[in-house]
Short mmCIF file of N, CA and C in Angstrom, two decimals:
data_model
loop_
_atom_site.label_atom_id
_atom_site.label_comp_id
_atom_site.label_asym_id
_atom_site.label_seq_id
_atom_site.Cartn_x
_atom_site.Cartn_y
_atom_site.Cartn_z
N MET A 1 -115.13 -138.38 251.83
CA MET A 1 -114.00 -138.42 250.60
C MET A 1 -114.27 -138.26 249.54
N ALA A 2 -113.12 -137.15 249.14
CA ALA A 2 -113.00 -137.44 247.48
C ALA A 2 -112.24 -138.33 246.88
N THR A 3 -113.35 -138.39 245.59
CA THR A 3 -112.82 -138.82 244.73
C THR A 3 -111.79 -138.70 244.09
N PRO A 4 -110.75 -140.14 243.65
CA PRO A 4 -109.69 -139.48 242.98
C PRO A 4 -109.94 -138.70 240.84
N ASN A 5 -108.92 -137.83 240.94
CA ASN A 5 -109.67 -137.29 239.36
C ASN A 5 -108.50 -137.87 238.88
N TYR A 6 -108.87 -139.09 238.26
CA TYR A 6 -107.85 -139.89 237.21
C TYR A 6 -107.67 -139.11 235.65
N GLY A 7 -108.83 -138.10 235.48
CA GLY A 7 -108.34 -137.35 234.17
C GLY A 7 -107.39 -136.30 234.53
N TYR A 8 -107.50 -136.32 235.46
CA TYR A 8 -106.59 -134.70 235.52
C TYR A 8 -105.18 -135.60 235.57
N GLU A 9 -104.70 -136.67 236.45
CA GLU A 9 -103.51 -137.47 237.15
C GLU A 9 -103.35 -137.91 235.80
N LYS A 10 -103.91 -138.25 234.67
CA LYS A 10 -103.62 -138.93 232.73
C LYS A 10 -103.21 -137.65 232.19
N ARG A 11 -103.90 -136.59 232.23
CA ARG A 11 -103.45 -135.46 231.57
C ARG A 11 -102.10 -134.50 232.26
N GLN A 12 -101.31 -135.05 233.21
CA GLN A 12 -100.61 -134.06 233.63
C GLN A 12 -99.37 -135.68 232.96
N LYS A 13 -99.62 -136.48 233.16
CA LYS A 13 -98.78 -137.76 232.77
C LYS A 13 -98.38 -137.23 231.30
N GLU A 14 -99.29 -137.07 230.58
CA GLU A 14 -99.36 -136.88 229.31
C GLU A 14 -98.43 -135.17 228.98
N LEU A 15 -98.75 -134.24 229.62
CA LEU A 15 -98.31 -133.16 229.45
C LEU A 15 -96.89 -133.45 230.30
N ALA A 16 -96.30 -134.25 230.79
CA ALA A 16 -94.93 -134.45 231.16
C ALA A 16 -94.32 -135.09 229.96
N LYS A 17 -94.92 -136.39 229.42
CA LYS A 17 -94.25 -136.90 228.71
C LYS A 17 -94.27 -136.20 227.36
N LYS A 18 -94.83 -135.01 227.22
CA LYS A 18 -94.76 -134.35 225.47
C LYS A 18 -93.60 -133.49 226.34
N ARG A 19 -93.49 -133.27 226.94
CA ARG A 19 -92.56 -132.27 227.45
C ARG A 19 -90.89 -132.93 227.16
N LYS A 20 -90.96 -133.98 227.96
CA LYS A 20 -89.96 -134.78 228.02
C LYS A 20 -89.58 -134.93 226.53
N LYS A 21 -90.06 -135.35 225.49
CA LYS A 21 -90.35 -135.43 223.95
C LYS A 21 -89.05 -134.26 223.74
N GLU A 22 -90.48 -133.18 223.95
CA GLU A 22 -89.80 -131.70 223.56
C GLU A 22 -88.46 -131.72 223.80
N ASP A 23 -88.56 -132.08 225.00
CA ASP A 23 -86.79 -131.83 225.53
C ASP A 23 -85.82 -132.33 225.06
N LYS A 24 -85.73 -134.09 224.64
CA LYS A 24 -85.53 -134.53 224.02
C LYS A 24 -85.18 -134.15 222.23
N LEU A 25 -85.90 -133.74 221.48
CA LEU A 25 -85.61 -133.38 220.32
C LEU A 25 -84.91 -131.99 220.17
N LYS A 26 -85.34 -130.95 221.04
CA LYS A 26 -84.53 -129.62 220.92
C LYS A 26 -83.06 -130.10 221.33
N ALA A 27 -82.71 -130.65 222.47
CA ALA A 27 -81.32 -131.44 222.60
C ALA A 27 -80.61 -131.95 221.76
N LYS A 28 -81.22 -132.91 220.86
CA LYS A 28 -81.03 -133.75 220.09
C LYS A 28 -80.17 -132.85 218.56
N ALA A 29 -81.26 -131.57 218.11
CA ALA A 29 -81.38 -130.65 217.36
C ALA A 29 -80.22 -129.58 217.80
N GLU A 30 -79.81 -129.07 218.99
CA GLU A 30 -78.76 -128.52 219.41
C GLU A 30 -77.91 -129.17 218.93
N ARG A 31 -77.08 -130.40 219.50
CA ARG A 31 -76.21 -131.41 219.58
C ARG A 31 -76.01 -131.33 218.08
N LYS A 32 -77.16 -131.86 217.09
CA LYS A 32 -76.57 -131.32 215.48
C LYS A 32 -76.09 -130.63 214.99
N THR A 33 -76.48 -129.26 215.77
CA THR A 33 -76.39 -127.73 214.94
C THR A 33 -74.79 -127.63 215.33
N THR A 34 -74.46 -128.23 216.67
CA THR A 34 -72.93 -127.76 217.49
C THR A 34 -72.07 -128.55 216.90
N ASP A 35 -72.28 -129.82 216.46
CA ASP A 35 -71.04 -130.75 215.90
C ASP A 35 -70.59 -130.17 214.62
N GLY A 36 -71.78 -129.94 213.87
CA GLY A 36 -71.34 -129.85 212.42
C GLY A 36 -71.05 -130.64 211.80
N PRO A 37 -70.85 -130.74 210.49
CA PRO A 37 -70.57 -131.92 209.39
C PRO A 37 -69.62 -133.12 209.88
N ASP A 38 -68.45 -132.13 210.53
CA ASP A 38 -67.39 -133.73 210.70
C ASP A 38 -67.96 -133.91 211.90
N ASP A 39 -67.42 -135.45 212.46
CA ASP A 39 -67.95 -136.10 213.55
C ASP A 39 -66.50 -136.60 214.33
N ASN A 40 -66.67 -135.68 215.56
CA ASN A 40 -64.86 -135.97 216.34
C ASN A 40 -64.25 -135.28 215.55
N GLY A 41 -63.94 -134.62 214.70
CA GLY A 41 -62.69 -134.20 213.95
C GLY A 41 -62.29 -135.16 212.77
N LEU A 42 -62.98 -136.13 212.58
CA LEU A 42 -62.70 -137.11 211.46
C LEU A 42 -63.61 -136.91 210.55
N GLN A 43 -62.79 -137.19 209.25
CA GLN A 43 -63.93 -136.46 208.22
C GLN A 43 -62.76 -137.89 207.23
N ASP A 44 -63.82 -138.91 206.57
CA ASP A 44 -63.63 -139.75 205.84
C ASP A 44 -63.21 -139.25 204.17
N ASP A 45 -63.54 -138.40 203.61
CA ASP A 45 -63.72 -138.00 202.20
C ASP A 45 -62.50 -137.27 202.11
N THR A 46 -61.79 -136.55 202.73
CA THR A 46 -60.51 -136.07 202.92
C THR A 46 -59.53 -136.76 202.88
N PRO A 47 -58.45 -136.78 202.23
CA PRO A 47 -57.28 -137.32 202.41
C PRO A 47 -56.44 -136.97 203.60
N GLU A 48 -55.81 -137.49 204.19
CA GLU A 48 -54.76 -136.51 205.53
C GLU A 48 -53.52 -135.85 204.14
N ALA A 49 -52.84 -134.89 205.18
CA ALA A 49 -51.78 -133.91 204.16
C ALA A 49 -50.74 -135.00 203.94
N GLY A 50 -50.39 -135.73 205.16
CA GLY A 50 -48.82 -136.76 205.13
C GLY A 50 -49.22 -138.03 204.34
N ALA A 51 -51.10 -138.01 204.60
CA ALA A 51 -51.06 -139.44 203.66
C ALA A 51 -50.04 -140.09 202.42
N PRO A 52 -49.46 -141.22 202.14
CA PRO A 52 -49.10 -141.65 200.54
C PRO A 52 -50.35 -141.66 199.62
N GLY A 53 -50.42 -140.85 198.70
CA GLY A 53 -51.46 -140.79 197.60
C GLY A 53 -51.91 -139.89 197.48
N SER A 54 -51.97 -138.90 198.45
CA SER A 54 -52.56 -137.79 198.32
C SER A 54 -52.43 -136.66 197.05
N ALA A 55 -53.24 -135.84 196.81
CA ALA A 55 -53.51 -135.09 195.99
C ALA A 55 -52.28 -134.15 196.12
N GLY A 56 -51.52 -133.88 197.40
CA GLY A 56 -50.47 -132.84 197.16
C GLY A 56 -48.97 -133.73 196.75
N ASP A 57 -49.49 -134.99 196.66
CA ASP A 57 -48.06 -135.79 196.34
C ASP A 57 -47.66 -135.51 195.09
N ALA A 58 -48.96 -135.62 194.24
CA ALA A 58 -48.33 -135.47 192.93
C ALA A 58 -48.25 -134.10 192.07
N ALA A 59 -48.14 -133.63 192.76
CA ALA A 59 -47.31 -131.87 192.75
C ALA A 59 -45.86 -131.44 192.90
N LYS A 60 -45.28 -132.85 193.93
CA LYS A 60 -43.82 -132.40 193.92
C LYS A 60 -43.07 -132.85 193.33
N PRO A 61 -42.15 -132.45 192.61
CA PRO A 61 -41.16 -132.90 191.87
C PRO A 61 -40.19 -133.89 192.53
N GLU A 62 -39.51 -134.74 191.85
CA GLU A 62 -38.59 -135.72 192.44
C GLU A 62 -37.41 -135.33 192.03
#
């Protein structure tokens, strides 16, 4: 009867873990580049065009 090769099994498990981690990091980087600077189309830094107190309201004559 052949003895189990625990070193081989351990190496395969480590390689699978490493591959999974690399895929996860790659997917995360891909999401980061495709999303861009805004999150779900929302930007907190710029005021809305129709929002009161926005820069566009100051230029309108009354």
